[in-house]
XYZ file of C-alpha atoms in Angstrom:
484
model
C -60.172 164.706 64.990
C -58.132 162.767 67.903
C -55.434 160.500 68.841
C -56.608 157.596 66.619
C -57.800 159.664 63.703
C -54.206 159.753 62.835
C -53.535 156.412 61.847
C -50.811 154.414 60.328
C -52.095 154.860 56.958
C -52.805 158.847 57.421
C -49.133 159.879 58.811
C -47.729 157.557 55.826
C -49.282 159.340 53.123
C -49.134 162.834 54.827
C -45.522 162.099 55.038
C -44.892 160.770 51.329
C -46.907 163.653 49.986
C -44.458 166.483 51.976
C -41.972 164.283 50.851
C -43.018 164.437 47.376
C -43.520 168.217 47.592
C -40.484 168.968 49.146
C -38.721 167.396 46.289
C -40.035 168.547 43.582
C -39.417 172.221 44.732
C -35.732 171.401 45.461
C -35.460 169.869 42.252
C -35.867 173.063 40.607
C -34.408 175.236 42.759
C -31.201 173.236 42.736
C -30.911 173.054 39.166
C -31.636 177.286 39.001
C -28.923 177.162 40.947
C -26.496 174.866 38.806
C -26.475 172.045 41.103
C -28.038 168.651 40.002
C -32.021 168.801 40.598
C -32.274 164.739 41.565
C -30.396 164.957 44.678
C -33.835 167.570 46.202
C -35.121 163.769 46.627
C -32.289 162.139 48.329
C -32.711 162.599 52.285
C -29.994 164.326 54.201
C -28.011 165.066 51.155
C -30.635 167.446 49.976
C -30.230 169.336 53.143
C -26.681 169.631 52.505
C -27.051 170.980 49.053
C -29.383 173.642 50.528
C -27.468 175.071 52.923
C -24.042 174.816 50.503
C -26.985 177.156 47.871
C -27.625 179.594 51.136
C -24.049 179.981 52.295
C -24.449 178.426 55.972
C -22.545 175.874 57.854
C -22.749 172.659 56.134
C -22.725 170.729 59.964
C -26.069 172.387 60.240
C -27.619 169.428 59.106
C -27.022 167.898 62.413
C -28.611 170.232 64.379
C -31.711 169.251 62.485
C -32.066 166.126 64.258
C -32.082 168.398 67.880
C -35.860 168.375 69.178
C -36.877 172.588 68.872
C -33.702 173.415 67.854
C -34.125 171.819 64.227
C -37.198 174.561 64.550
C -35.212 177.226 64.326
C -32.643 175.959 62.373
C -34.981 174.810 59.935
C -36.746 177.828 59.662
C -33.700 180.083 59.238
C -32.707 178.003 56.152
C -36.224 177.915 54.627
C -36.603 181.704 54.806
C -32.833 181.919 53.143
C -33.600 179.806 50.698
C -36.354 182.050 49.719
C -34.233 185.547 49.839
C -31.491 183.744 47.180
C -34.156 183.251 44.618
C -35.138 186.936 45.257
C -38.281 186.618 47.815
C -37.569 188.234 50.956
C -40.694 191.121 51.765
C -42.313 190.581 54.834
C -45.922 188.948 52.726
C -43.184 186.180 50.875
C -42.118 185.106 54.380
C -45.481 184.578 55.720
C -46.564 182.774 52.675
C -43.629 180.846 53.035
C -43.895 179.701 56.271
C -48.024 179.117 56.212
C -48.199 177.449 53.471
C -44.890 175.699 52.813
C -44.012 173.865 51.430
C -46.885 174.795 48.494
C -45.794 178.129 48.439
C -42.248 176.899 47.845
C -42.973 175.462 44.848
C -44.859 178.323 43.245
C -41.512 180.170 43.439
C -39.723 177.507 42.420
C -41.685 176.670 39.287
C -41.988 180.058 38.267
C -39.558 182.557 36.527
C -37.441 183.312 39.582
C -33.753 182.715 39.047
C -30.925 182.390 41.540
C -29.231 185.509 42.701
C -26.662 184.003 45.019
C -26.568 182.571 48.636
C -28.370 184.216 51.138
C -25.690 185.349 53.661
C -23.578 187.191 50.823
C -26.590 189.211 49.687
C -26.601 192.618 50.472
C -29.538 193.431 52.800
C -32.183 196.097 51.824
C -32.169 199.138 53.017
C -34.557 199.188 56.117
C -35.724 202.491 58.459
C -35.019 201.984 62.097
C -38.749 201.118 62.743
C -39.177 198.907 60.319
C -36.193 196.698 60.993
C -38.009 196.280 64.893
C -40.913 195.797 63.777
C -39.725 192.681 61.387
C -37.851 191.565 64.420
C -40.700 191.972 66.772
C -43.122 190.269 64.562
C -40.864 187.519 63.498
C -40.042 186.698 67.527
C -43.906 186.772 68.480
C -44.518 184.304 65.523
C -41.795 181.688 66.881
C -42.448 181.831 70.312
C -46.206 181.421 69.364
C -45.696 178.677 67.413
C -43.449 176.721 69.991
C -46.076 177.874 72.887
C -48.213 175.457 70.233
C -46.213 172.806 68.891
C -44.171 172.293 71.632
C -44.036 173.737 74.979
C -45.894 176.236 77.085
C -45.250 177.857 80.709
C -47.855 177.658 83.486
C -48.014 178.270 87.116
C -49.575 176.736 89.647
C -52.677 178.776 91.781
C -53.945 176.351 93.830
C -53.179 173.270 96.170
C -55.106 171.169 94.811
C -51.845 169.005 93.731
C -49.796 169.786 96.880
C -47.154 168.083 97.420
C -46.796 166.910 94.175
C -47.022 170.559 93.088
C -46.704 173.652 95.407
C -48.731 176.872 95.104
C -45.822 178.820 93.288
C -44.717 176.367 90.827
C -44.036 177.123 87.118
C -43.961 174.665 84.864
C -43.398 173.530 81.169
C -45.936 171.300 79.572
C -45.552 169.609 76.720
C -47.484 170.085 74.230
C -46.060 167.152 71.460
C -46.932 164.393 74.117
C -50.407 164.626 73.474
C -50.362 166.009 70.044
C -50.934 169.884 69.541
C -54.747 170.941 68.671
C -55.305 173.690 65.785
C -57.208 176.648 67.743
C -60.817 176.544 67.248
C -60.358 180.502 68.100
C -58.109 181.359 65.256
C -58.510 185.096 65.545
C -56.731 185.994 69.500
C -53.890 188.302 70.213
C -50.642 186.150 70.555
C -49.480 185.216 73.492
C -52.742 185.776 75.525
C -55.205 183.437 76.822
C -59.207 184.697 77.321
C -58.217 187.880 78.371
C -55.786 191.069 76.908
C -52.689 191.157 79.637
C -53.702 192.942 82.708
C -57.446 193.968 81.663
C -60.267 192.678 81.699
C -60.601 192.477 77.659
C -61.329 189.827 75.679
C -58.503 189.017 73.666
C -60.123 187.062 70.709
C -63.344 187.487 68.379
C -65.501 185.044 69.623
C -67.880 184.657 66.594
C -64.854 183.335 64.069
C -64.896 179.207 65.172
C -63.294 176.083 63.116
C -63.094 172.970 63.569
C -60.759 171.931 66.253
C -58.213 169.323 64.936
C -55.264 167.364 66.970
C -52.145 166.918 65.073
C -50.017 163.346 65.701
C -48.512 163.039 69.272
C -45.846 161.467 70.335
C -47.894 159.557 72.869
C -51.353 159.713 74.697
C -53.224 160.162 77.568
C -52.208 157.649 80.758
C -52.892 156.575 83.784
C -50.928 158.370 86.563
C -50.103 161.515 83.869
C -50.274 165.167 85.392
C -52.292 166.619 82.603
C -53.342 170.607 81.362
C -56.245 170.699 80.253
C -59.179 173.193 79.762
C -61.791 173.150 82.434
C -65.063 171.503 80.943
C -67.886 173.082 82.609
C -69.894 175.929 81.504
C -69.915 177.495 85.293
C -68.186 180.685 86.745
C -64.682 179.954 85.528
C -65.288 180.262 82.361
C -68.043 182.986 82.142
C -66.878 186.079 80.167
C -68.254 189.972 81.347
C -71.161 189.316 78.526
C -72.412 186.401 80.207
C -71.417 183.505 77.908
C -68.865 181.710 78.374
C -65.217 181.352 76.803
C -64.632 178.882 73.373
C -62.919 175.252 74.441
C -59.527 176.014 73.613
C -60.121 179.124 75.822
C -61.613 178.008 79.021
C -59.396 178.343 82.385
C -56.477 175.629 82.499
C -56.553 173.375 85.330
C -53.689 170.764 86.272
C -54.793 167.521 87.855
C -53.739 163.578 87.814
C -54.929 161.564 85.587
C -56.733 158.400 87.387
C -58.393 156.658 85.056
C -58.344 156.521 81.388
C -61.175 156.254 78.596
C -63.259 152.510 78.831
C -61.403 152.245 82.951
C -63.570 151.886 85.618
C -62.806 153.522 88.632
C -63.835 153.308 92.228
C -62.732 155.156 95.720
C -63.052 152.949 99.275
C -61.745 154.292 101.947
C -59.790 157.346 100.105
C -58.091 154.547 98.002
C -58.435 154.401 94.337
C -59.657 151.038 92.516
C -59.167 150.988 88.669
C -61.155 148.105 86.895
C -61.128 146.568 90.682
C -57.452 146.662 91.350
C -55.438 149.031 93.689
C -54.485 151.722 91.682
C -51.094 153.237 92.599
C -51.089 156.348 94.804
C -49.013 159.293 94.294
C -45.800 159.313 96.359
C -46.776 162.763 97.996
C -50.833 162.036 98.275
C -52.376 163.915 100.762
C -55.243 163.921 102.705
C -57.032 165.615 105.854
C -56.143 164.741 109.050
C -57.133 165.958 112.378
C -54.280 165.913 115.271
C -56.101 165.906 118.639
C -53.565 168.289 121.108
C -54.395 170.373 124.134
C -51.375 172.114 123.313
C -50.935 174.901 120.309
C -48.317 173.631 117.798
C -45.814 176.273 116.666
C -45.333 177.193 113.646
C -41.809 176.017 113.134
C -42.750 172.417 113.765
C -45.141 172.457 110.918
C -42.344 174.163 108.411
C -39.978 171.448 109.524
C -42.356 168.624 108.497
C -43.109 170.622 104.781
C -46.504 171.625 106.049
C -47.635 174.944 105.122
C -49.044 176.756 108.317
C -51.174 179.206 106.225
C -52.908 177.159 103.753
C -52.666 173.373 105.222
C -53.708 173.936 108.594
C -56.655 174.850 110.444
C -57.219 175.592 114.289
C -59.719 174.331 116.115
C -60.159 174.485 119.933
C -59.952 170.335 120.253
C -56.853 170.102 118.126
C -55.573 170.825 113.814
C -57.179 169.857 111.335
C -53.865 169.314 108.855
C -53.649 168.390 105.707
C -50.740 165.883 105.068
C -49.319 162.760 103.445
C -49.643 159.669 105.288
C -46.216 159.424 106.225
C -46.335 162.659 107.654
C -49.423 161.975 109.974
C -47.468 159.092 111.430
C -44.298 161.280 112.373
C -47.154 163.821 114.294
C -48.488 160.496 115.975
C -44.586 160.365 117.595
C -44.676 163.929 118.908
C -45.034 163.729 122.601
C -48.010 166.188 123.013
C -50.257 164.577 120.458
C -52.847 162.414 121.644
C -54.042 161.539 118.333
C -54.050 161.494 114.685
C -57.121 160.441 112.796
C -57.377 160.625 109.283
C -61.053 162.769 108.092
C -63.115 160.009 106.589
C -66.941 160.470 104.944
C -68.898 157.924 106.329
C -69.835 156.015 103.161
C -73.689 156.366 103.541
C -73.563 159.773 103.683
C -73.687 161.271 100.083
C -71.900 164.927 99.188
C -74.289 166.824 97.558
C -72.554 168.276 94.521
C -70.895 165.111 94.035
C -70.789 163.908 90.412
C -73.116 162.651 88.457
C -76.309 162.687 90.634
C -75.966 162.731 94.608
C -80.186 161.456 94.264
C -79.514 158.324 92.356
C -75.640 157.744 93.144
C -75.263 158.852 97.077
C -71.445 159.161 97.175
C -68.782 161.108 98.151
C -64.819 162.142 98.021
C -63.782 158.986 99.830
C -66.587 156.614 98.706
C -67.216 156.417 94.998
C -68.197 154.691 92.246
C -68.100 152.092 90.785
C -67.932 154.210 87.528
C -66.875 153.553 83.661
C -65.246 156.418 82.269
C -66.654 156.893 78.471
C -65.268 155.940 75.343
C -65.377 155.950 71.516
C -67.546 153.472 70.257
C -68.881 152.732 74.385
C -72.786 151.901 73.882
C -75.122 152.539 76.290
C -78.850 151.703 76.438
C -80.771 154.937 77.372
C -82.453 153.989 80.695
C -82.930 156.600 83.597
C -80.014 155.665 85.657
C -77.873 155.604 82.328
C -78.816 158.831 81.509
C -78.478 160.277 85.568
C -74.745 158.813 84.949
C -74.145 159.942 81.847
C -76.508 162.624 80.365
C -74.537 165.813 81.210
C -71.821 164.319 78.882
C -74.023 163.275 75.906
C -75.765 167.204 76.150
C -72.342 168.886 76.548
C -69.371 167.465 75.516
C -70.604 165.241 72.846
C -70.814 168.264 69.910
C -74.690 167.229 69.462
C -76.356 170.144 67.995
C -79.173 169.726 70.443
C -80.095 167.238 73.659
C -83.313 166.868 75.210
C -82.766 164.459 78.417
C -87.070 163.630 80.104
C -86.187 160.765 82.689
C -85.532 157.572 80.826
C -85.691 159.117 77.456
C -82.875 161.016 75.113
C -83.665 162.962 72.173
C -80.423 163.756 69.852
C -80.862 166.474 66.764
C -84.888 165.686 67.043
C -84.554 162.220 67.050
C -85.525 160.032 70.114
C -82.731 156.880 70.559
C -83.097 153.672 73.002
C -79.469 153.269 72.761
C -76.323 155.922 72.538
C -72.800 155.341 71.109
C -70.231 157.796 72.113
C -68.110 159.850 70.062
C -65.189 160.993 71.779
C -62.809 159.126 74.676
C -63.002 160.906 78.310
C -60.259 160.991 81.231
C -61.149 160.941 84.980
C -58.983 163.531 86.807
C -57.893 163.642 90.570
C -55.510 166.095 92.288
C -53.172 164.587 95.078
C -54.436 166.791 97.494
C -57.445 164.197 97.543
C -59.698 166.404 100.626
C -58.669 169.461 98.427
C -59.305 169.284 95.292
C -62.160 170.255 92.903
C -61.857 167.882 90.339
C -64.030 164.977 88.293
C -65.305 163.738 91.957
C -67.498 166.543 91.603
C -67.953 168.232 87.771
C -67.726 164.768 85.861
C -65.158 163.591 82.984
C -62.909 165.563 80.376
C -63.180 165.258 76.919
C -60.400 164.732 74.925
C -60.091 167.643 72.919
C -60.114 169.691 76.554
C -56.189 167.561 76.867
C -53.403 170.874 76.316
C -50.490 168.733 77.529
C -48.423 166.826 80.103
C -46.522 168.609 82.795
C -43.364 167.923 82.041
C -41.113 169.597 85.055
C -40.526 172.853 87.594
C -38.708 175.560 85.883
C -38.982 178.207 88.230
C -40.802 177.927 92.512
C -42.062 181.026 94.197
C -43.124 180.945 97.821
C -44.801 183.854 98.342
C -44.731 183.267 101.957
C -41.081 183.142 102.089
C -38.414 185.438 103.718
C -36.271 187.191 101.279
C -33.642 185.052 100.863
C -36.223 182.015 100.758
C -38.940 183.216 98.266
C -37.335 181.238 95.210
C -37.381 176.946 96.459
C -33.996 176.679 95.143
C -34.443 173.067 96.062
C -37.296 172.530 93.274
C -35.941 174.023 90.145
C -35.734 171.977 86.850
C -37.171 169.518 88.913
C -39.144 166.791 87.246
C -42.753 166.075 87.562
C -43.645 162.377 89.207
């Protein structure tokens, strides 16, 4: 379930029935607790009453319109609501918050009775061990839900987005943009992704799978986004120690632009992108290869002063560099007096890459000449031909949740069943990195499904250059810097 599963309709009725359930459990509570049971359906109001029944701060209420702050704050007050009618163990907590608010009824509709607001009751009696162990758990469970609902951390490996993003970089992406997904690996260690921290260890029970769901977002997927998402193909990345390979919501995270969105059609001339045969826009820091014909060796320092990285952007030859570098940059090198040239790399466009996507023997293109190409969507149609199915057969056999695919030339076999024509079920993005001559991305493994989207980069918390002096390894310069 996607983007558009969540219609209208759906968030109207989800929302009138947590409304509904909401109120009926304040309704009782508030009258247990002598206070008129109709206002638990009046909006805001009932907030108030709750926290006046709990003993907090009555100006609460307002920080329940702050984005991840109303979280907390809403949390705190549902779990004190829950110790003044007498349910505060560690199982009525978890019940409380999992299945709220059903659980929240039960006790309200059973014989519990109001002891008196929360902050004024004595705590329990609790052994040193047991009162950090609460806290621990109860810490791991919020900053594992917000690492769902809302925000995760993530640092950048690779260039394949410099200069947009710098080896180094750690980021926040939202998670809310695009609409959180349920895991489809419910049973992992918190906090961990594929592996236990610092091992090699699995850190989930691969044979426990459900259905993976997306919950409303507050957008979707567009062009130009910097999108997380899980890396699609089946290939060394995602290989465990066993052999197979690592569940959806589990496979590595890669961070690349989006270019062209489900139904688009995209297609490169030149290095320059075309999206349903326009010029699409390019990145403000795009870069590409470049080679810089000297006689002369170029010192490091002149490279640092033009935001080139020596170690990873440049490569000597005997003729000259070969220098990876946005266009503006590669004119300011054409300036410097002991440059005879600057020539930007370009595959010919008859000459086809061989692990270019879909099929270098029936499309012969490459990183700077591709395409034309339409970028699947729900509902799309296709009739199965040969060519069809040398575009798009990969996608139909793996990202398509067929149960089984048998592609013979110019015919397609779904579940046992041979079809002349194939709808698709699911929308699929077409991602580039900026560093277009360094980047592995859907040039050559193909499109990303939709339920591979974890979020949209949302802006530089914290920049490590590892290659910096002491003073210089944190890029002052970058932090809380947003992401264009």
């Amino acid at each position: 379930m996607y983007f558009h599963d969540f219609n209208p309709v759906f968030v109207i009725a989800f929302l009138i029935l947590w409304y509904v359930l909401q109120g009926t459990a304040y309704y009782k509570f508030f009258e247990k607790a002598g206070k008129e049971g109709w206002k638990g359906f009046v909006p805001i109001l009932n907030y108030y009453i709750h926290l006046e029944i709990v003993g907090r701060p009555k100006w609460w209420v307002l920080l329940l319109f702050v984005p991840v702050i109303n979280f907390f704050v809403g949390l705190t007050m549902h779990l004190d609501l829950m110790k003044s009618f007498g349910k505060y163990t560690y199982l009525d907590q978890v019940l409380g918050v999992v299945f709220a608010p059903i659980y929240m009824n039960y006790i309200a509709w059973t014989d519990t009775k109001y002891i008196d607001k929360a902050t004024e009751i004595p705590k329990p009696k609790k052994s040193f061990g047991k009162e950090w162990f609460e806290a621990i758990v109860f810490a791991v469970f919020c900053a594992t839900f917000v690492r769902w609902i809302f925000m995760e951390a993530y640092v950048i490996p690779t260039g394949s987005m410099e200069r947009s993003l710098l080896v180094g970089d750690f980021l926040f992406v939202s998670k809310a943009e695009y609409g959180p997904r349920t895991p489809k690996t419910p049973l992992q260690i918190p906090l961990t992704h594929q592996t236990i921290w610092g091992t090699e260890i699995p850190s989930y029970i691969p044979g426990v799978s459900l259905p993976s769901l997306r919950l409303p977002s507050l957008g979707k997927v567009e062009r130009n986004d910097v999108v997380v998402f899980n890396y699609p193909v089946n290939d060394h990345y995602n290989q465990r120690r066993d052999g197979e390979y690592h569940p959806m919501d589990l496979k590595t995270h890669y961070i690349k632009r989006c270019v062209a969105i489900a139904g688009e059609t995209i297609e490169i001339k030149a290095t320059q992108v075309y999206v349903n045969g326009e010029e699409a826009e390019n990145p403000p820091l795009m870069q590409h290869e470049y080679f810089v014909r000297t006689n002369e060796s170029i010192r490091e320092r002149i490279f640092e002063n033009l935001n080139i990285n020596p170690y990873s952007s440049v490569t000597r030859y005997p003729e000259g560099y070969s220098v990876l570098m946005p266009s503006s940059v590669a004119a300011e090198f054409e300036k410097l007096p002991f440059v005879e040239s600057v020539t930007l790399q370009l595959i010919p466009a008859d000459r086809a890459e061989q692990n270019i996507f879909p099929d270098a023997l029936y499309f012969p293109w490459n990183r700077d000449f591709f395409g034309p190409l339409t970028v699947p969507e729900r509902g799309m149609k296709i009739q199965i031909t040969e060519e069809n199915l040398a575009m798009y057969g990969t996608t139909i056999a793996n990202y398509e949740g067929n149960e089984s695919v048998e592609i013979d030339l110019d015919k397609l076999t779904v579940d046992g069943e041979q079809i002349t024509e194939y709808t698709f079920k699911k929308d699929y993005y077409f991602m580039m990195g900026d560093n277009r001559h360094a980047s592995d991305d859907s040039r050559y493994w193909g499109f990303v499904p939709e339920d591979n989207i974890v979020g949209e980069a949302s802006f530089i918390w914290m920049s490590y250059n590892t290659n910096g002096s002491f003073i210089n390894k944190i890029r002052w310069n970058r932090l809380f810097d947003g992401i264009e």
